[in-house]
Amino acid sequence: MTSPFLDGSTQTKTSWVYSDIVKDHFFHPRNFVKDDEEVKDYDAHGSYGSPACGDEMHMWIKVDPQTKRIVGCKWRTFGCASAIAATSIASEIVTKDGGMTLEEAKHLKPQTIIEHLGGLPDRKIHCSVLCDKALFEAIHHYEQTHF
Amino acid sequence: MRQVRQTWFGTPQKSTRFIYLDHAAATHLDPQVRAVMEPYMQEEFGNPSSLYGQGVRAGQAVENSRKSVAKILGALPEEILFTSGGTESDNLALLGYARAHAKGGKHIITTAIEHHAVLGATKQLEKEGFEVAYLVPDTQGLITAQQVKQALRPDTILISIMYANNEIGTIEPISEIGNMVQKYRQETGKTFPVFHTDACQATGYLDLQAEKLHVDLLTLNGSKMYGPKGIGILYRRRGIKLQSLQFGGSQEHNIRPGTENVPVIVGLAKALEIAESLRAKECERLCTLRDFFIREILTSVSHTHLNGHPTTRLPNNINISFAAAEGEAMLLYLDHEGIAVSTGSACTSQSLDPSHVLMAIGSTHEEAHSSLRFTLGRSTTKKDIEDVLDILPPIIQKLRLLSPLV
């Protein structure tokens, strides 16, 4: 087939493409709450967004009382592919290598999550990465109830 | 050779399944249509305005196409204008008529569920000093002739109401509204308001006879009828003046200058002819499949509801909200399985606003974000529908498992 394009390709590149990491987390989400029982012994819960804006995230955290590190992070999300993938990867980021301290997790930036996802389409950045705010709410809830 | 499919991720996947359920967005080019277009891209490439043989033959092809379209619309050939598509036809009808008749009045009536090609034009007219009434349909998407009548003012010059909605499939009572408008004009002895309908989704499913519909202006486009893209029709009842949107030569009665796109015009006429000949059979076949799908999905998946009218709807349109599952996520999971659909969720729209149609019929934001539109077409089989009925419920189940809204 003769290429209609300068780069010799025979298929157009899609203008709206998610990364392979987003794909992986979207189709194989990690750490989501399958059953309420799973988070029964978790220490705090936070949520952000609303169905009206198209995305709603809930996060539950389990905190080591001595080290104040996040040892468990679970979530539920109503939202698009990038919202689901962002929440999924954030739950991994905060719990890996023994877990982030609450102080570290409070400063988790959307940009860091996006970098871990291998980037997001521009117009998806503001609306779909809200999990850091849900996490912040959960930490705030923890601090209110455990200090 | 196995079919290699390009997915949204950009990585080709080996999949033999491809179920296309987005015929309201685009249709494939009918091979018969392509065949009649071919000669006008190669040997018969002449400019219809040229006086030598090649030009005359190209000109004849355009005029024969015009006659063929006119016949299906029950119109005169000179009442048919070829444009670049549905958007241009809608723009030309609204902007062209309103600007040419601003002295007669500055009031326009339309609906809140029109295509953006109409709503964009009315927004522009508002900037130019026109006042626009946006009628709100009932919860099933219906507008009544009575509603239109009540909105009429002495200075109403134009009414634009779509024939069938592209998102929820609801069919508007165009003939009844047109009849009311005609009577109103007779009673008042005025030449306006004129009545425009966007019939882009109606082709191949509904009667397009302009006389029966009592319309003065009617929009059609090629890409929804298994014809080429980039071509539209504006039916303009004889005597109706439109102000041009573009300037140049004398083509299309000086209203729409520019060298005629001959192969595409020929293709459109053929596509419309085929669509009309298959209409009765396809309507019956697709209504059966549509109703089967709706019945099955509403019973097999809980917390779902049909958007639009249960019976007064296009034979090929299904629009369902699946509570607590988000539209883009459902769409991409289905795409992964080789099924193409669309959604009214904000996440897939460039504006990031949820469907204005679903919002206008009183859906909540959540319902709009949770909607999927399946539009069937000529290639759709019972097997396709059964496959979707197998594949979709587990997807909904998985997304609901992730969702905090259940």
Short mmCIF file of N, CA and C in Angstrom, two decimals, chain A residues 11-14 16-20 22-23 25-29 32-35 51-58 60 75-82 84 123-124 127, chain B residues 4-13 323-330 332-333 336 346-352 354 365-366 369-370 398-405:
data_model
loop_
_atom_site.label_atom_id
_atom_site.label_comp_id
_atom_site.label_asym_id
_atom_site.label_seq_id
_atom_site.Cartn_x
_atom_site.Cartn_y
_atom_site.Cartn_z
N GLN A 11 -0.84 3.98 8.37
CA GLN A 11 -1.98 4.22 9.26
C GLN A 11 -1.77 5.52 10.00
N THR A 12 -2.86 6.23 10.21
CA THR A 12 -2.73 7.49 10.94
C THR A 12 -2.47 7.20 12.40
N LYS A 13 -1.70 8.07 13.01
CA LYS A 13 -1.50 7.94 14.45
C LYS A 13 -2.71 8.60 15.11
N THR A 14 -3.21 7.94 16.15
CA THR A 14 -4.37 8.53 16.80
C THR A 14 -3.95 9.80 17.54
N TRP A 16 -5.29 10.91 20.19
CA TRP A 16 -5.56 10.80 21.61
C TRP A 16 -5.16 9.42 22.08
N VAL A 17 -3.94 9.33 22.59
CA VAL A 17 -3.38 8.02 22.92
C VAL A 17 -2.94 7.99 24.37
N TYR A 18 -3.32 6.95 25.05
CA TYR A 18 -2.81 6.75 26.40
C TYR A 18 -1.54 5.91 26.34
N SER A 19 -0.72 6.04 27.37
CA SER A 19 0.52 5.26 27.41
C SER A 19 0.23 3.80 27.74
N ASP A 20 1.23 2.95 27.54
CA ASP A 20 1.08 1.53 27.88
C ASP A 20 0.88 1.34 29.38
N VAL A 22 -0.75 3.42 31.38
CA VAL A 22 -2.16 3.72 31.63
C VAL A 22 -3.01 2.51 31.22
N LYS A 23 -2.69 1.97 30.06
CA LYS A 23 -3.42 0.80 29.56
C LYS A 23 -3.36 -0.34 30.58
N HIS A 25 -2.72 -0.26 33.85
CA HIS A 25 -3.46 0.01 35.09
C HIS A 25 -4.97 0.09 34.87
N PHE A 26 -5.37 0.51 33.68
CA PHE A 26 -6.81 0.60 33.37
C PHE A 26 -7.41 -0.80 33.26
N PHE A 27 -6.71 -1.68 32.56
CA PHE A 27 -7.25 -3.03 32.40
C PHE A 27 -6.95 -3.95 33.58
N HIS A 28 -5.88 -3.62 34.32
CA HIS A 28 -5.52 -4.45 35.48
C HIS A 28 -5.32 -3.56 36.69
N PRO A 29 -6.39 -2.94 37.17
CA PRO A 29 -6.25 -2.01 38.30
C PRO A 29 -5.75 -2.73 39.56
N PHE A 32 -7.70 -2.01 44.30
CA PHE A 32 -9.04 -1.45 44.48
C PHE A 32 -9.84 -2.30 45.46
N VAL A 33 -10.84 -1.69 46.05
CA VAL A 33 -11.63 -2.36 47.08
C VAL A 33 -12.68 -3.25 46.41
N LYS A 34 -12.43 -4.56 46.45
CA LYS A 34 -13.40 -5.48 45.84
C LYS A 34 -14.59 -5.65 46.77
N ASP A 35 -14.27 -5.61 48.05
CA ASP A 35 -15.28 -5.89 49.06
C ASP A 35 -15.02 -4.96 50.25
N PRO A 51 -19.84 12.83 40.94
CA PRO A 51 -20.25 12.34 39.62
C PRO A 51 -20.62 13.49 38.68
N ALA A 52 -21.00 14.63 39.25
CA ALA A 52 -21.36 15.78 38.42
C ALA A 52 -20.18 16.24 37.57
N CYS A 53 -18.97 16.17 38.15
CA CYS A 53 -17.83 16.57 37.33
C CYS A 53 -17.24 15.39 36.56
N GLY A 54 -17.83 14.22 36.74
CA GLY A 54 -17.41 13.08 35.93
C GLY A 54 -16.45 12.14 36.61
N ASP A 55 -15.89 12.56 37.72
CA ASP A 55 -14.93 11.70 38.42
C ASP A 55 -15.17 11.77 39.92
N GLU A 56 -15.10 10.63 40.56
CA GLU A 56 -15.16 10.61 42.02
C GLU A 56 -14.22 9.54 42.53
N MET A 57 -13.29 9.95 43.42
CA MET A 57 -12.31 9.01 43.96
C MET A 57 -12.48 8.85 45.45
N HIS A 58 -12.31 7.62 45.91
CA HIS A 58 -12.29 7.34 47.34
C HIS A 58 -11.01 6.58 47.65
N TRP A 60 -8.68 4.70 50.89
CA TRP A 60 -8.60 4.23 52.27
C TRP A 60 -7.12 3.98 52.58
N TRP A 75 -8.63 1.81 47.07
CA TRP A 75 -9.41 2.88 46.44
C TRP A 75 -10.62 2.36 45.67
N ARG A 76 -11.49 3.32 45.37
CA ARG A 76 -12.57 3.10 44.40
C ARG A 76 -12.67 4.36 43.57
N THR A 77 -12.89 4.22 42.28
CA THR A 77 -12.98 5.38 41.39
C THR A 77 -14.10 5.24 40.38
N PHE A 78 -14.89 6.33 40.25
CA PHE A 78 -15.82 6.45 39.12
C PHE A 78 -15.17 7.45 38.20
N GLY A 79 -14.84 7.02 37.00
CA GLY A 79 -14.19 7.96 36.09
C GLY A 79 -13.65 7.26 34.87
N CYS A 80 -12.98 8.05 34.05
CA CYS A 80 -12.48 7.55 32.77
C CYS A 80 -11.21 6.73 32.96
N ALA A 81 -10.65 6.27 31.86
CA ALA A 81 -9.47 5.41 31.90
C ALA A 81 -8.32 6.04 32.68
N SER A 82 -8.06 7.33 32.43
CA SER A 82 -6.92 7.95 33.10
C SER A 82 -7.19 8.16 34.58
N ILE A 84 -8.99 6.12 36.47
CA ILE A 84 -8.81 4.80 37.07
C ILE A 84 -7.31 4.46 37.17
N ARG A 123 -5.52 17.51 27.92
CA ARG A 123 -6.83 17.88 28.45
C ARG A 123 -7.34 16.92 29.52
N LYS A 124 -6.57 15.85 29.76
CA LYS A 124 -6.95 14.89 30.79
C LYS A 124 -6.29 15.20 32.13
N CYS A 127 -8.62 17.07 34.96
CA CYS A 127 -9.86 16.43 35.39
C CYS A 127 -9.66 15.04 35.94
N VAL B 4 -5.29 -7.41 11.27
CA VAL B 4 -4.61 -6.74 12.38
C VAL B 4 -5.34 -5.43 12.66
N ARG B 5 -5.78 -5.29 13.88
CA ARG B 5 -6.61 -4.13 14.21
C ARG B 5 -5.79 -3.08 14.97
N GLN B 6 -6.00 -1.86 14.59
CA GLN B 6 -5.34 -0.75 15.28
C GLN B 6 -6.22 -0.34 16.45
N THR B 7 -5.72 -0.42 17.65
CA THR B 7 -6.54 -0.03 18.79
C THR B 7 -6.23 1.38 19.22
N TRP B 8 -6.96 1.86 20.20
CA TRP B 8 -6.75 3.20 20.73
C TRP B 8 -5.40 3.34 21.39
N PHE B 9 -4.75 2.24 21.72
CA PHE B 9 -3.45 2.32 22.36
C PHE B 9 -2.33 2.46 21.36
N GLY B 10 -2.65 2.32 20.11
CA GLY B 10 -1.63 2.45 19.09
C GLY B 10 -0.86 1.17 18.86
N THR B 11 -1.19 0.11 19.61
CA THR B 11 -0.50 -1.15 19.39
C THR B 11 -1.43 -2.11 18.66
N PRO B 12 -1.02 -2.62 17.50
CA PRO B 12 -1.90 -3.49 16.77
C PRO B 12 -2.18 -4.77 17.56
N GLN B 13 -3.42 -5.18 17.55
CA GLN B 13 -3.79 -6.39 18.27
C GLN B 13 -4.37 -7.36 17.29
N ALA B 323 -25.84 2.96 35.39
CA ALA B 323 -25.48 3.68 36.61
C ALA B 323 -24.14 3.22 37.17
N ALA B 324 -23.35 4.19 37.63
CA ALA B 324 -22.09 3.97 38.33
C ALA B 324 -20.93 3.50 37.46
N ALA B 325 -21.16 3.32 36.15
CA ALA B 325 -20.05 2.99 35.26
C ALA B 325 -19.85 4.20 34.34
N GLU B 326 -18.61 4.60 34.16
CA GLU B 326 -18.35 5.82 33.39
C GLU B 326 -18.20 5.50 31.90
N GLY B 327 -18.73 6.40 31.07
CA GLY B 327 -18.82 6.17 29.63
C GLY B 327 -17.52 5.91 28.91
N GLU B 328 -16.51 6.74 29.16
CA GLU B 328 -15.25 6.53 28.44
C GLU B 328 -14.62 5.20 28.83
N ALA B 329 -14.71 4.87 30.11
CA ALA B 329 -14.14 3.60 30.56
C ALA B 329 -14.85 2.42 29.88
N MET B 330 -16.18 2.49 29.81
CA MET B 330 -16.95 1.42 29.14
C MET B 330 -16.56 1.33 27.67
N LEU B 332 -13.81 2.24 26.17
CA LEU B 332 -12.47 1.73 25.92
C LEU B 332 -12.35 0.23 26.23
N TYR B 333 -13.10 -0.22 27.24
CA TYR B 333 -13.14 -1.67 27.49
C TYR B 333 -13.79 -2.39 26.29
N HIS B 336 -11.45 -2.50 23.38
CA HIS B 336 -10.46 -3.55 23.60
C HIS B 336 -10.99 -4.91 23.12
N ALA B 346 -18.68 13.33 29.45
CA ALA B 346 -17.83 14.50 29.21
C ALA B 346 -16.41 14.10 28.87
N CYS B 347 -15.99 12.95 29.41
CA CYS B 347 -14.59 12.56 29.29
C CYS B 347 -14.14 12.38 27.85
N THR B 348 -15.07 12.13 26.95
CA THR B 348 -14.65 11.92 25.57
C THR B 348 -14.91 13.15 24.71
N SER B 349 -15.58 14.15 25.27
CA SER B 349 -15.86 15.32 24.45
C SER B 349 -14.72 16.31 24.56
N GLN B 350 -14.48 17.04 23.52
CA GLN B 350 -13.39 18.02 23.53
C GLN B 350 -13.66 19.10 24.58
N SER B 351 -14.94 19.41 24.79
CA SER B 351 -15.28 20.49 25.70
C SER B 351 -15.25 20.05 27.16
N LEU B 352 -15.22 18.74 27.38
CA LEU B 352 -15.32 18.14 28.70
C LEU B 352 -16.66 18.42 29.38
N PRO B 354 -20.72 17.20 29.62
CA PRO B 354 -21.51 16.03 29.25
C PRO B 354 -22.49 16.38 28.12
N HIS B 365 -26.09 14.62 35.77
CA HIS B 365 -24.72 14.54 35.26
C HIS B 365 -24.25 13.09 35.26
N GLU B 366 -24.55 12.40 36.35
CA GLU B 366 -24.08 11.02 36.47
C GLU B 366 -24.66 10.14 35.38
N HIS B 369 -22.89 10.92 32.15
CA HIS B 369 -21.53 10.36 32.15
C HIS B 369 -21.55 8.84 31.98
N SER B 370 -22.69 8.23 32.30
CA SER B 370 -22.80 6.77 32.28
C SER B 370 -23.50 6.24 31.03
N LYS B 398 -17.42 -5.14 36.16
CA LYS B 398 -16.06 -4.81 36.60
C LYS B 398 -15.94 -3.33 36.97
N LEU B 399 -16.49 -2.46 36.11
CA LEU B 399 -16.38 -1.02 36.39
C LEU B 399 -17.19 -0.62 37.62
N ARG B 400 -18.30 -1.32 37.83
CA ARG B 400 -19.07 -1.04 39.04
C ARG B 400 -18.34 -1.50 40.29
N LEU B 401 -17.55 -2.55 40.13
CA LEU B 401 -16.75 -3.04 41.24
C LEU B 401 -15.73 -1.99 41.66
N LEU B 402 -15.21 -1.25 40.68
CA LEU B 402 -14.23 -0.20 40.95
C LEU B 402 -14.88 1.07 41.47
N SER B 403 -16.18 1.19 41.25
CA SER B 403 -16.86 2.47 41.45
C SER B 403 -17.36 2.69 42.87
N PRO B 404 -17.16 3.90 43.39
CA PRO B 404 -17.69 4.21 44.72
C PRO B 404 -19.18 4.55 44.69
N LEU B 405 -19.76 4.62 43.50
CA LEU B 405 -21.13 5.14 43.40
C LEU B 405 -22.20 4.08 43.58
#
